[in-house]
Each structure stands twice: as structure tokens, then as C-alpha cells.
Amino acid sequence: MMTAVLEKQATKDNIILGMKKAMSEYDIAALTKKEGKVLFDYIDDVNKIELEYTPTVLSPKKFFFPQEEVILEYTMEGKVQAKINYRKMVLFGVRPCDITGIQILDEAFAESNGDPNYLTKRENSVIIGIDCNSVCDENAFCYKVNSQYPDGGFDIMLHDLGNSYAMTIATDKGETFAEQYFDSGKVDSEAMEEFLRVKEHAFVKAGGPFEELENLPEIFAENEHHPIWESEAERCLSCGSCIMVCPTCYCFDVIDELALSMKIGDRLRRWDACMLRSFAEVAGGENFREEVKNRVKHRINRKFNFLMKKHGKSVCVGCGRCVRSCLADISPVTIVEALTKTSKQMRLAEKNNELYLPVKAFIRKIVQFTEKEKFFELELENGKSLNHQPGQFILLSIFGIGEAAISISSPPSFGNRFDIVVRAVGDVTNKLHTLEEGDFVFIRGPFGHGFDESIQRKMEGKHILFIAGGIGYVPLRSLINFTLKQKEDYGRISILYGCKSPEDRMYKDELDYISTIGGNVTLLETVDTADKSWLKNTGVITSLIPMVKFHPENTLAVVCGPPVMYKFVIKTLNDQGLSNENIYVSLERRMKCGVGKCGHCQLDDIYVCQEGPVFRFSDIEDKEEAL
Amino acid sequence: MSKPKVAFFDFTSCEGCQLSILNLETELLELLDIVDIVEFREAMSEKSDTFDIAVIEGSYSRDSDLGRLKEIRETAGVVVALGACAHIGGLNALRNSQQREDLLKKVYPDHPDWYETNEKALPISAAIKVDAVVPGCPVDVKEFVHVVKNLVLGKDPGLPTYPVCVECKLNENICVYELGKTCLGPVVRAGCNAVCTSNGGVCIGCRGLIPNPNLNSQKDIMQKYGLDIQRIIDSVNLFMTENAREVQ
């Protein structure tokens, strides 16, 4: 708690002398040297205090929340008592970043169920900080999260004015301590102003705060599927070092230690880390945060999103310890800046006045595929490439009638032509079917999250199992062609395709061609009913799945078809051992705007038009409306 | 309730882990309050046909080991693998990447045919079911006491699934990579209280890999810190021969 702020001044010698006097009443912990390293530790001699700062491996939170502490003592006969170990202490020489860290821990341990072990230690401590007026090393980024100006978490802050320290006294506790131990006088306000000016200059020069510091919770929420999570996780060793050294991580494990006598024991708490694989594993073996990506995401979100919302400021204090300790060079700074950049681009696109403005495209070729389905090749009038990913869609307009969401069926290309296949089923599509080659339509897009690079990387070397039903072949066709073009990059490619009848098959010529490729490419087809001229399988699509031999741990399935198909296909895949992490689906929804606004496509908190239509099934399996 | 009977057995090993247990002294006496030691070749001449907890040191490296291991397994309620040799094959497994015939000729040039040995030295879990493990070369005797205590309590003694880095940081060590050395700590199972890195050494992996180690990233890091591929393979090979291939 901040009371009235007092400013005083004392010589450095006087401060050290005061600390020596205080030793009769307090244990003193300070920055000191021990076995060749600089760390915060209890000292028995004030001459061992290091006044110049060198970054330490652990932060001083360990004095209030030790690596391991006993919280209960018990006997096997059933006697039990709570245990709180504390010392009356002064923590001397804490730097602003760590003070901000302590301030955050004070709030975290005090809220709702106040933690007696932490709070008792804090109540019995006096914190004397030493202010920084420069950045301690190239890994520190306190200035990016504004932790260099703590507004609490200390009793006294010392500002270096050369031979003396100016003191900011923030609490009654600090005032009493200063009165008792420091022989202080009036502050040299000119020198103090100079100190603050130098400080401000140093931190502004270092780069100043994150561009959108205040908006980080929102930015993190927007970027749940940002590719950086995947790329950082790839390097992450899950070694837990980042958490161990963090001044604001406070998760712990609880362990019973019985003495060898088997009669008495302790219950301990020990630092634990959400970056460790076992952290969210329950007794049954289920792990609620098994993927490294999700653990990296959780750790960083706790600092800049989940807990930032609660504490009203960044819970990362920018001390740089995790960056220094990460052998894989994973840094919160890189992640925050990448997400900020993406969000800015997203907002720029949203502000774009042309968000709803379609561009003209000419119909270059029409092929009647089936009774109800036609193929259209479109060419953008502006000469630009559509620049789409497999699995994305466009909104196709015919003025006077309206807009309709249509999948892109051609693979990514640099040219300005692309293909769609459209069933005449609504107003726009019925009208489209009456148009002829040379006529024009308007389009917007491409929209949505398709089979992006991170999914494509995951597919490499795997057995890819495409499962399409009816017109569901069309949204998958872009990806199918993309993989067939470089088929040697995949273990196997198996395409399973089911229709009502042979007449309902899409891209008939192409299917005939695929069936002749051979090598690692297999095409299996089935129809519900057919006459004798149909030589392939009859029966439902799921009957094809057992005909393909696949190793579940090395296989990715990609599924698209009518809504009724998914449940049965996914169940059959699961029965064959394929987990939902290895199943991708492309979902159909009603879409009006395509840009995450109109709300028609919403699946709980997800806009299918933005985060979908392609989903890893494990990401949405719990949503009731998903299938 | 009578005290559980504990018997010690050794296979291919230096028997140093058992020696470490003998060095326990005071705690060993306390341990005798909760268990009876009925067979321990290094400490006593008595033997026993019955025992509840079998503590096995050494790797399974000869055909003739199999029968003895199975016999121990059938008699014991609980089997504990003691030390790296029993747990992961240990230093014995270093030879697994070489041909047995060549090695026999190299080590015993006069009488290669006198010695019985399998193609590979394997952890005892390759022959029999193992219920608990005390990893390390040598074992940490505190961990041994912890395992025995928990077995007597009827609690799974478990093993840390996190790497040595965690304990190294808890001990406030400066990372050995910062000191210009390389270390397998990020992928090796903790539980040793980072004893090597906390005392001027580096982790050479005697406790084996953690589950799901990121060997790719470990390799990249060791390369970044100046090791060539052969030296990386060699360092993994020392205790984790079977995994050395994965970093190539």
C-alpha cells in the first residue's frame, strides 16, 4: 500500500551503517557474491553487499515463496499443524523489475484465499530497493512493460546520487525503518531531478514500451492460432528453466514427505512449472496440456493476457531472466511483437473502406459436372493472383441477387485464374448457372483459415488420408492437387471418395487420372447405388476406411462432406486408432460477411469464417454445435 | 505386520551402486527399522529363497542372465532396477553400436570364445517387468531410501519427468553453456538434484532421457555452442546409445 510518499537523502556510508545497525533486529538479505556468482542471499557482513547490479539467476521472490517449504507437519496418529517459517528480515537492493514482481505476487497471494505462508513472510519483511537509471543488459526489457517505475512493492527506494542516495519512502513501515536506522536529511531536489532525467532518457533510448502494451490481452486473445506458437514450440525443450527463474510465476506442487521412521512427516510445497509436461496430467494419465505449443502459449498468455487482465498491468516484468536462461532463444519480446504486428495488420484490413467491395471476375470456362453442379474457371479482371491457401473460400456476388460463400477448388497459383464448383441450390447459385462463358461476376476474398503452412509442414512425411463425400470433394480438391504435385513429400496419399451414384462424382476425368498414378497414391471410391457398369465399391464412405492400412501415429486425415458424414467417419477413424489431433475437418456454415462480423457462422466463440473453415478436430471436438 | 524382506542382486555392472548404499551408514540402520535385508552379497554371506523386494543392479547382457532374472521376478513382489545399468543398460550398452565378434577379439584377443555375451547389453526391463527405478551412475542414495520408503508405504515412488535444468535453476547455478561448456541437462531426467552441474561438472545423461525429449532442439543448441555432429552423437551415446541415432 502506498501512503504519502516522503523524500529524504542519506550518504551511502550512512545507509550501509544503518544496515549494519539493523542486523541486531533483522536478518539482512542482499545482492552478494558467493562461489563466483552474484545472487540475493542472507549476509552476515554488510561489506558483502554488492551495490552494483548484475542480473541474478533467481529473483528475490524466493525469500517469500521459497523453492521448497513445509506447509504442514503431521504424525501418522493423526496430529497435524500448519507450519509457517519466516524471519524478520530486510531485503536490500532489489531492483525495480523485481519490485514490480513482488508487487504482483503480493496481489496474487492476497486475493480471495490469502496465502498465510507468503503473507506472513511479507508482513515480517522490509523491502529496500535500489533504483536503476540504465538497462542492465541486452536481455532485459523492463522498459517494454514499464516495470522500471514501480508504484508499490517496496518500503524504501534508493536513488543513486553519487555519494548519497535519495530515498523515496512509500510506506509507514519504511518511514519507521528509515527514522530508526538512517541518518537522513533533505533531498537535493536538483540532483534527484537529474537522476530521473538520466533514467528516463536511458529507457526511452532503449526503445520504450511495447507498441500496444495496454492492448496486449486483446492482442493475445486475437492470436490464439498465430503460427509463432508452433514455431517457438518446435525449438522449446520444455525444460522449465523460464518458469524457474521467473519473478512472477507462483505455481507449486504439493508433496508429502514421511520421515524414515514412518511416524512423522511434512507436507511441502515446491515450485512447479506449467511448461513441464506433467503439470496438467491427472492420475488417470489424461494430460490437459500435452502439446508443447499449448504450454508455451499458456505460459506467455499468463503474463500478457490472463493475469494482465486481473492485475491491470503486464505480469511479465521484463527482467530478462527467461531470455537469458533459454538455450533455444525463445523470448516473450519476439512473441509479443509478432502478435502485435499481426493484430495491427488485421485492424488495418478492418479499417479498410474496401472491406465489403468486391472485384470483377470473368467466367472463362464452364463445365457441366452433374445435373446440379457446374465447374467455373474465373479470371480476375485486375490481373492479380487470388493468392489463396488450400481450403479457403470466396464470396461470389451477382448484383441484384446477392452474395454466396463458395470454396476455391484449384490449388494455389500465381496466375489470375482460379476454379470453383457450384451446386445450383440458392438464389445466387441458381443465377450463376444461367450465366455463360465471357459473363462476369464479382468476388471478395479469399477468406478464412485454410490448410496453412503450419498444417502443410505437419503433413510432410505422413500418410495423408483424404476422405470426401459428394460435393465435399471440391473444398478438398485444392489441397489434394497441391499434395499430388509433390507426392514424394508424403509417406502415402490415400483418397477416399463416396457419392450417391456414379453420376454424382465431381471432376470425373481427374478422378480417373488419379486412379492411374500408382506409387504412393491410392484412390478408393464408393457409391450408394449403381448399376452393373459401376465396377468400384458400393456402400457408405466409412466402408472404405478399413480398406486402407495406416499407422495412426503417422497419419493425418482430412475430412469434408455433408454434415451427416462427419460423425460416422470420425468415429471409424477413432476406432482405427487415429486421434482427433490428427484429423482435420472443413466445416460448412452460413456466411454473409466473410470477415468475422455478421455472426451467422459463429461456433460458440469462434467465427468459422475467420478461424475456419479448416479446423484440427481436437480443437473443436468439445463444441456441441461443431458437427 | 512383519517387515518386508529386501534382497540385492547384481548382473553386469561395477557394483558401485550397491557400494553407495552400504555407505549410507546411519540411514541404512534406520532403513532396517522398516525392512529386513535378507540377501546382499557385498555386505553379508546369508542368502534367502524368499524376499518381497528385489533390488537389481546391472544390465542384462548374457543369455544365462535371463533364467536368473525370471527366477527373481517370480519370487519378488516388487522389482527395483538399481542404477543406470539396470535402468537403461548403462555404460555396458556403449558396445551396442559395435559388432560383438569384433569387440570380443579386441578385448580378449587370446580367448574370445571363453566369454559368454549377448549382442547387446540391455536394461533388465528387456527381460522382466520392473516396478520401480533408482536411476543414475551411481545412484543417489537419498533417492534409493525414498524409493524403498514409498514401496513400503504402498505408494508409487514415481520418477521426475522433468529435466535436470529444473533442479539446476532451483540451485541457482549459472548455466554451464554460459561457462563455455555443453550439457545434456535439458533432455535428461532430473532427480539427482543436478549434482554434477552444481559441482563444476556437466550432465552426461546417466539418468536417461525424459519422456518426449526435444532431441532436435538439443542437437541444434549443441551445434550452436560449437560441437560437431560426431561429438554430439558421442555425448548422447555414452548413456543413451539407442537414442544416439536420433541426433544424426
CSV table of C-alpha atoms in Angstrom, one decimal, chain A residues 227-484:
chain,number,residue,atom,x,y,z
A,227,PRO,CA,1.9,-19.5,-36.4
A,228,ILE,CA,4.6,-18.3,-34.0
A,229,TRP,CA,3.2,-20.6,-31.3
A,230,GLU,CA,4.1,-23.5,-33.5
A,231,SER,CA,7.5,-22.3,-34.5
A,232,GLU,CA,8.6,-21.4,-30.9
A,233,ALA,CA,7.3,-24.7,-29.6
A,234,GLU,CA,9.4,-26.6,-32.2
A,235,ARG,CA,12.5,-25.3,-30.5
A,236,CYS,CA,11.2,-25.4,-27.0
A,237,LEU,CA,12.9,-28.1,-24.8
A,238,SER,CA,10.1,-27.9,-22.2
A,239,CYS,CA,13.0,-27.7,-19.7
A,240,GLY,CA,11.1,-25.4,-17.3
A,241,SER,CA,14.0,-23.0,-16.9
A,242,CYS,CA,12.0,-20.0,-17.9
A,243,ILE,CA,9.5,-20.7,-15.2
A,244,MET,CA,12.0,-21.5,-12.5
A,245,VAL,CA,13.7,-18.1,-13.0
A,246,CYS,CA,10.6,-16.0,-13.4
A,247,PRO,CA,9.9,-13.5,-10.7
A,248,THR,CA,6.1,-13.7,-11.1
A,249,CYS,CA,5.5,-17.4,-11.6
A,250,TYR,CA,4.0,-18.8,-8.5
A,251,CYS,CA,2.5,-22.2,-9.3
A,252,PHE,CA,3.6,-25.0,-7.0
A,253,ASP,CA,3.3,-28.8,-6.4
A,254,VAL,CA,2.3,-30.3,-3.0
A,255,ILE,CA,4.2,-33.3,-1.8
A,256,ASP,CA,4.1,-35.5,1.3
A,257,GLU,CA,7.4,-36.4,2.8
A,258,LEU,CA,7.2,-39.0,5.5
A,259,ALA,CA,10.3,-39.4,7.7
A,260,LEU,CA,12.1,-42.8,7.5
A,261,SER,CA,10.7,-43.5,11.0
A,262,MET,CA,7.4,-43.7,9.2
A,263,LYS,CA,5.8,-41.9,12.1
A,264,ILE,CA,6.0,-38.2,11.4
A,265,GLY,CA,6.1,-36.3,8.2
A,266,ASP,CA,5.9,-33.0,6.4
A,267,ARG,CA,3.7,-31.7,3.6
A,268,LEU,CA,5.8,-29.5,1.4
A,269,ARG,CA,5.1,-27.1,-1.5
A,270,ARG,CA,7.7,-27.0,-4.2
A,271,TRP,CA,7.9,-24.7,-7.3
A,272,ASP,CA,6.2,-26.3,-10.3
A,273,ALA,CA,6.1,-25.2,-13.9
A,274,CYS,CA,3.3,-25.2,-16.4
A,275,MET,CA,6.0,-25.6,-19.1
A,276,LEU,CA,6.7,-29.1,-17.8
A,277,ARG,CA,4.8,-31.9,-19.5
A,278,SER,CA,3.5,-33.5,-16.3
A,279,PHE,CA,2.0,-30.2,-14.9
A,280,ALA,CA,-1.6,-30.8,-16.1
A,281,GLU,CA,-1.6,-34.6,-16.1
A,282,VAL,CA,-4.2,-36.2,-13.9
A,283,ALA,CA,-3.9,-39.5,-12.1
A,284,GLY,CA,-5.7,-41.4,-14.9
A,285,GLY,CA,-3.0,-40.4,-17.3
A,286,GLU,CA,-5.0,-37.8,-19.2
A,287,ASN,CA,-3.0,-34.7,-19.9
A,288,PHE,CA,-4.8,-31.4,-20.4
A,289,ARG,CA,-1.9,-29.5,-21.8
A,290,GLU,CA,0.1,-32.2,-23.5
A,291,GLU,CA,1.3,-30.3,-26.6
A,292,VAL,CA,4.4,-28.1,-26.1
A,293,LYS,CA,2.7,-25.4,-28.2
A,294,ASN,CA,-0.2,-25.1,-25.7
A,295,ARG,CA,2.2,-25.0,-22.8
A,296,VAL,CA,4.3,-22.2,-24.5
A,297,LYS,CA,1.0,-20.4,-25.2
A,298,HIS,CA,-0.3,-20.8,-21.7
A,299,ARG,CA,2.9,-19.5,-20.1
A,300,ILE,CA,3.1,-16.4,-22.2
A,301,ASN,CA,-0.7,-15.8,-22.0
A,302,ARG,CA,-0.5,-15.8,-18.3
A,303,LYS,CA,1.9,-12.9,-18.4
A,304,PHE,CA,0.3,-10.8,-21.1
A,305,ASN,CA,-3.3,-11.9,-21.1
A,306,PHE,CA,-5.0,-13.9,-18.4
A,307,LEU,CA,-3.2,-12.4,-15.4
A,308,MET,CA,-2.6,-9.0,-17.1
A,309,LYS,CA,-6.4,-8.5,-17.2
A,310,LYS,CA,-6.6,-9.3,-13.5
A,311,HIS,CA,-3.7,-7.1,-12.3
A,312,GLY,CA,-4.2,-4.3,-14.8
A,313,LYS,CA,-0.6,-4.4,-15.9
A,314,SER,CA,1.8,-6.7,-17.6
A,315,VAL,CA,2.6,-9.6,-15.3
A,316,CYS,CA,5.9,-10.1,-17.2
A,317,VAL,CA,8.2,-7.5,-15.6
A,318,GLY,CA,10.9,-7.7,-18.4
A,319,CYS,CA,13.7,-8.8,-16.1
A,320,GLY,CA,15.1,-10.8,-18.9
A,321,ARG,CA,15.8,-13.9,-16.8
A,322,CYS,CA,13.8,-16.3,-19.0
A,323,VAL,CA,15.6,-15.0,-22.1
A,324,ARG,CA,19.0,-15.4,-20.5
A,325,SER,CA,18.1,-18.9,-19.4
A,326,CYS,CA,16.6,-20.2,-22.7
A,327,LEU,CA,19.0,-22.2,-24.7
A,328,ALA,CA,16.5,-22.3,-27.6
A,329,ASP,CA,16.4,-18.4,-27.7
A,330,ILE,CA,12.6,-18.2,-27.0
A,331,SER,CA,11.8,-14.7,-25.9
A,332,PRO,CA,8.5,-13.0,-24.8
A,333,VAL,CA,9.6,-10.0,-26.8
A,334,THR,CA,9.7,-11.8,-30.1
A,335,ILE,CA,6.2,-13.3,-29.4
A,336,VAL,CA,4.6,-10.0,-28.2
A,337,GLU,CA,6.0,-8.1,-31.2
A,338,ALA,CA,4.9,-10.8,-33.7
A,339,LEU,CA,1.4,-10.9,-32.3
A,340,THR,CA,1.2,-7.1,-32.2
A,341,LYS,CA,2.2,-6.9,-35.8
A,342,THR,CA,-0.4,-9.4,-36.9
A,343,SER,CA,-3.2,-7.6,-34.9
A,344,LYS,CA,-2.2,-4.3,-36.4
A,345,GLN,CA,-2.4,-5.7,-39.9
A,346,MET,CA,-5.8,-7.3,-39.0
A,347,ARG,CA,-7.1,-3.9,-37.8
A,348,LEU,CA,-5.7,-2.1,-40.8
A,349,ALA,CA,-7.6,-4.6,-43.0
A,350,GLU,CA,-10.7,-4.0,-41.0
A,351,LYS,CA,-10.4,-0.3,-41.3
A,352,ASN,CA,-10.0,-0.7,-45.0
A,353,ASN,CA,-13.0,1.1,-46.6
A,354,GLU,CA,-13.0,-1.6,-49.2
A,355,LEU,CA,-13.7,-4.5,-46.9
A,356,TYR,CA,-17.1,-5.1,-48.5
A,357,LEU,CA,-16.1,-4.0,-52.0
A,358,PRO,CA,-16.0,-7.0,-54.4
A,359,VAL,CA,-13.8,-7.1,-57.6
A,360,LYS,CA,-14.8,-8.2,-61.0
A,361,ALA,CA,-14.1,-11.6,-62.4
A,362,PHE,CA,-14.9,-13.1,-65.8
A,363,ILE,CA,-16.2,-16.6,-66.4
A,364,ARG,CA,-13.6,-18.2,-68.7
A,365,LYS,CA,-14.8,-21.8,-68.8
A,366,ILE,CA,-17.9,-23.7,-67.7
A,367,VAL,CA,-18.2,-27.5,-67.5
A,368,GLN,CA,-21.5,-29.2,-66.5
A,369,PHE,CA,-20.2,-31.7,-63.9
A,370,THR,CA,-23.5,-33.3,-62.8
A,371,GLU,CA,-27.2,-32.4,-63.2
A,372,LYS,CA,-26.9,-29.8,-60.4
A,373,GLU,CA,-23.2,-29.0,-60.3
A,374,LYS,CA,-21.2,-26.9,-62.7
A,375,PHE,CA,-17.5,-26.1,-62.8
A,376,PHE,CA,-16.4,-22.4,-63.4
A,377,GLU,CA,-13.0,-21.1,-64.2
A,378,LEU,CA,-12.8,-17.4,-63.2
A,379,GLU,CA,-10.3,-14.7,-64.1
A,380,LEU,CA,-9.8,-11.6,-62.0
A,381,GLU,CA,-10.1,-8.5,-64.1
A,382,ASN,CA,-7.4,-6.7,-62.1
A,383,GLY,CA,-4.8,-9.3,-63.3
A,384,LYS,CA,-3.8,-10.1,-59.7
A,385,SER,CA,-3.5,-13.6,-58.2
A,386,LEU,CA,-6.1,-14.6,-55.8
A,387,ASN,CA,-3.2,-15.7,-53.6
A,388,HIS,CA,-5.2,-18.3,-51.6
A,389,GLN,CA,-4.4,-21.2,-49.4
A,390,PRO,CA,-6.0,-24.6,-50.0
A,391,GLY,CA,-9.2,-24.8,-48.1
A,392,GLN,CA,-10.1,-21.1,-48.2
A,393,PHE,CA,-13.3,-19.7,-49.8
A,394,ILE,CA,-14.6,-16.6,-51.6
A,395,LEU,CA,-17.8,-14.7,-51.5
A,396,LEU,CA,-19.3,-14.6,-55.0
A,397,SER,CA,-21.7,-11.7,-55.9
A,398,ILE,CA,-24.2,-11.3,-58.6
A,399,PHE,CA,-25.7,-7.9,-58.3
A,400,GLY,CA,-29.4,-7.7,-57.7
A,401,ILE,CA,-29.3,-11.2,-56.3
A,402,GLY,CA,-26.7,-11.2,-53.6
A,403,GLU,CA,-23.5,-12.9,-52.3
A,404,ALA,CA,-22.8,-16.6,-51.6
A,405,ALA,CA,-19.8,-18.3,-50.0
A,406,ILE,CA,-18.0,-20.7,-52.4
A,407,SER,CA,-15.0,-22.9,-51.9
A,408,ILE,CA,-12.0,-22.5,-54.1
A,409,SER,CA,-11.2,-25.8,-55.8
A,410,SER,CA,-8.0,-25.1,-57.6
A,411,PRO,CA,-4.6,-25.3,-55.9
A,412,PRO,CA,-2.7,-22.1,-55.0
A,413,SER,CA,-1.3,-20.5,-58.1
A,414,PHE,CA,0.4,-17.3,-59.2
A,415,GLY,CA,-1.9,-16.7,-62.1
A,416,ASN,CA,-5.1,-14.7,-62.0
A,417,ARG,CA,-7.3,-17.6,-62.7
A,418,PHE,CA,-8.9,-20.0,-60.2
A,419,ASP,CA,-11.7,-22.6,-60.2
A,420,ILE,CA,-14.9,-23.1,-58.3
A,421,VAL,CA,-17.6,-25.8,-58.5
A,422,VAL,CA,-21.1,-24.7,-57.6
A,423,ARG,CA,-24.3,-26.6,-56.9
A,424,ALA,CA,-27.4,-24.7,-58.0
A,425,VAL,CA,-29.2,-24.6,-54.7
A,426,GLY,CA,-29.9,-21.0,-53.8
A,427,ASP,CA,-30.7,-17.7,-55.5
A,428,VAL,CA,-27.1,-16.7,-56.3
A,429,THR,CA,-26.0,-20.2,-57.4
A,430,ASN,CA,-29.2,-20.7,-59.5
A,431,LYS,CA,-28.5,-17.4,-61.2
A,432,LEU,CA,-24.8,-18.3,-61.7
A,433,HIS,CA,-25.8,-21.5,-63.5
A,434,THR,CA,-27.6,-19.4,-66.1
A,435,LEU,CA,-24.5,-17.4,-67.0
A,436,GLU,CA,-22.2,-18.2,-69.9
A,437,GLU,CA,-18.5,-18.0,-70.7
A,438,GLY,CA,-17.5,-14.4,-71.0
A,439,ASP,CA,-20.1,-13.1,-68.5
A,440,PHE,CA,-18.8,-11.5,-65.3
A,441,VAL,CA,-19.5,-11.9,-61.6
A,442,PHE,CA,-17.9,-10.1,-58.6
A,443,ILE,CA,-15.9,-11.7,-55.8
A,444,ARG,CA,-14.4,-10.9,-52.4
A,445,GLY,CA,-11.7,-12.9,-50.6
A,446,PRO,CA,-10.0,-15.3,-50.2
A,447,PHE,CA,-11.3,-15.7,-46.7
A,448,GLY,CA,-10.8,-18.0,-43.7
A,449,HIS,CA,-8.1,-20.2,-42.3
A,450,GLY,CA,-7.2,-22.9,-44.8
A,451,PHE,CA,-4.6,-25.6,-44.8
A,452,ASP,CA,-1.8,-23.1,-43.9
A,453,GLU,CA,1.9,-23.6,-43.9
A,454,SER,CA,2.0,-25.0,-40.4
A,455,ILE,CA,-0.5,-27.7,-41.3
A,456,GLN,CA,1.3,-28.3,-44.6
A,457,ARG,CA,4.6,-28.8,-42.6
A,458,LYS,CA,2.8,-31.3,-40.3
A,459,MET,CA,1.7,-33.2,-43.3
A,460,GLU,CA,5.2,-33.8,-44.6
A,461,GLY,CA,6.3,-37.4,-44.5
A,462,LYS,CA,2.9,-38.5,-43.2
A,463,HIS,CA,0.3,-40.8,-44.7
A,464,ILE,CA,-2.4,-38.4,-45.8
A,465,LEU,CA,-5.9,-39.8,-45.8
A,466,PHE,CA,-8.4,-37.6,-47.7
A,467,ILE,CA,-12.0,-38.5,-47.0
A,468,ALA,CA,-14.6,-36.7,-49.1
A,469,GLY,CA,-18.3,-37.2,-49.5
A,470,GLY,CA,-20.2,-35.9,-52.6
A,471,ILE,CA,-19.6,-32.2,-53.2
A,472,GLY,CA,-17.2,-32.3,-50.2
A,473,TYR,CA,-14.5,-33.3,-52.8
A,474,VAL,CA,-14.5,-29.7,-54.0
A,475,PRO,CA,-13.2,-27.9,-50.9
A,476,LEU,CA,-10.5,-30.7,-50.5
A,477,ARG,CA,-9.6,-30.7,-54.2
A,478,SER,CA,-7.2,-27.7,-53.8
A,479,LEU,CA,-5.2,-29.5,-51.2
A,480,ILE,CA,-5.4,-32.9,-52.9
A,481,ASN,CA,-3.9,-31.3,-56.1
A,482,PHE,CA,-1.3,-29.5,-54.0
A,483,THR,CA,-0.1,-32.7,-52.4
A,484,LEU,CA,-0.3,-34.7,-55.7
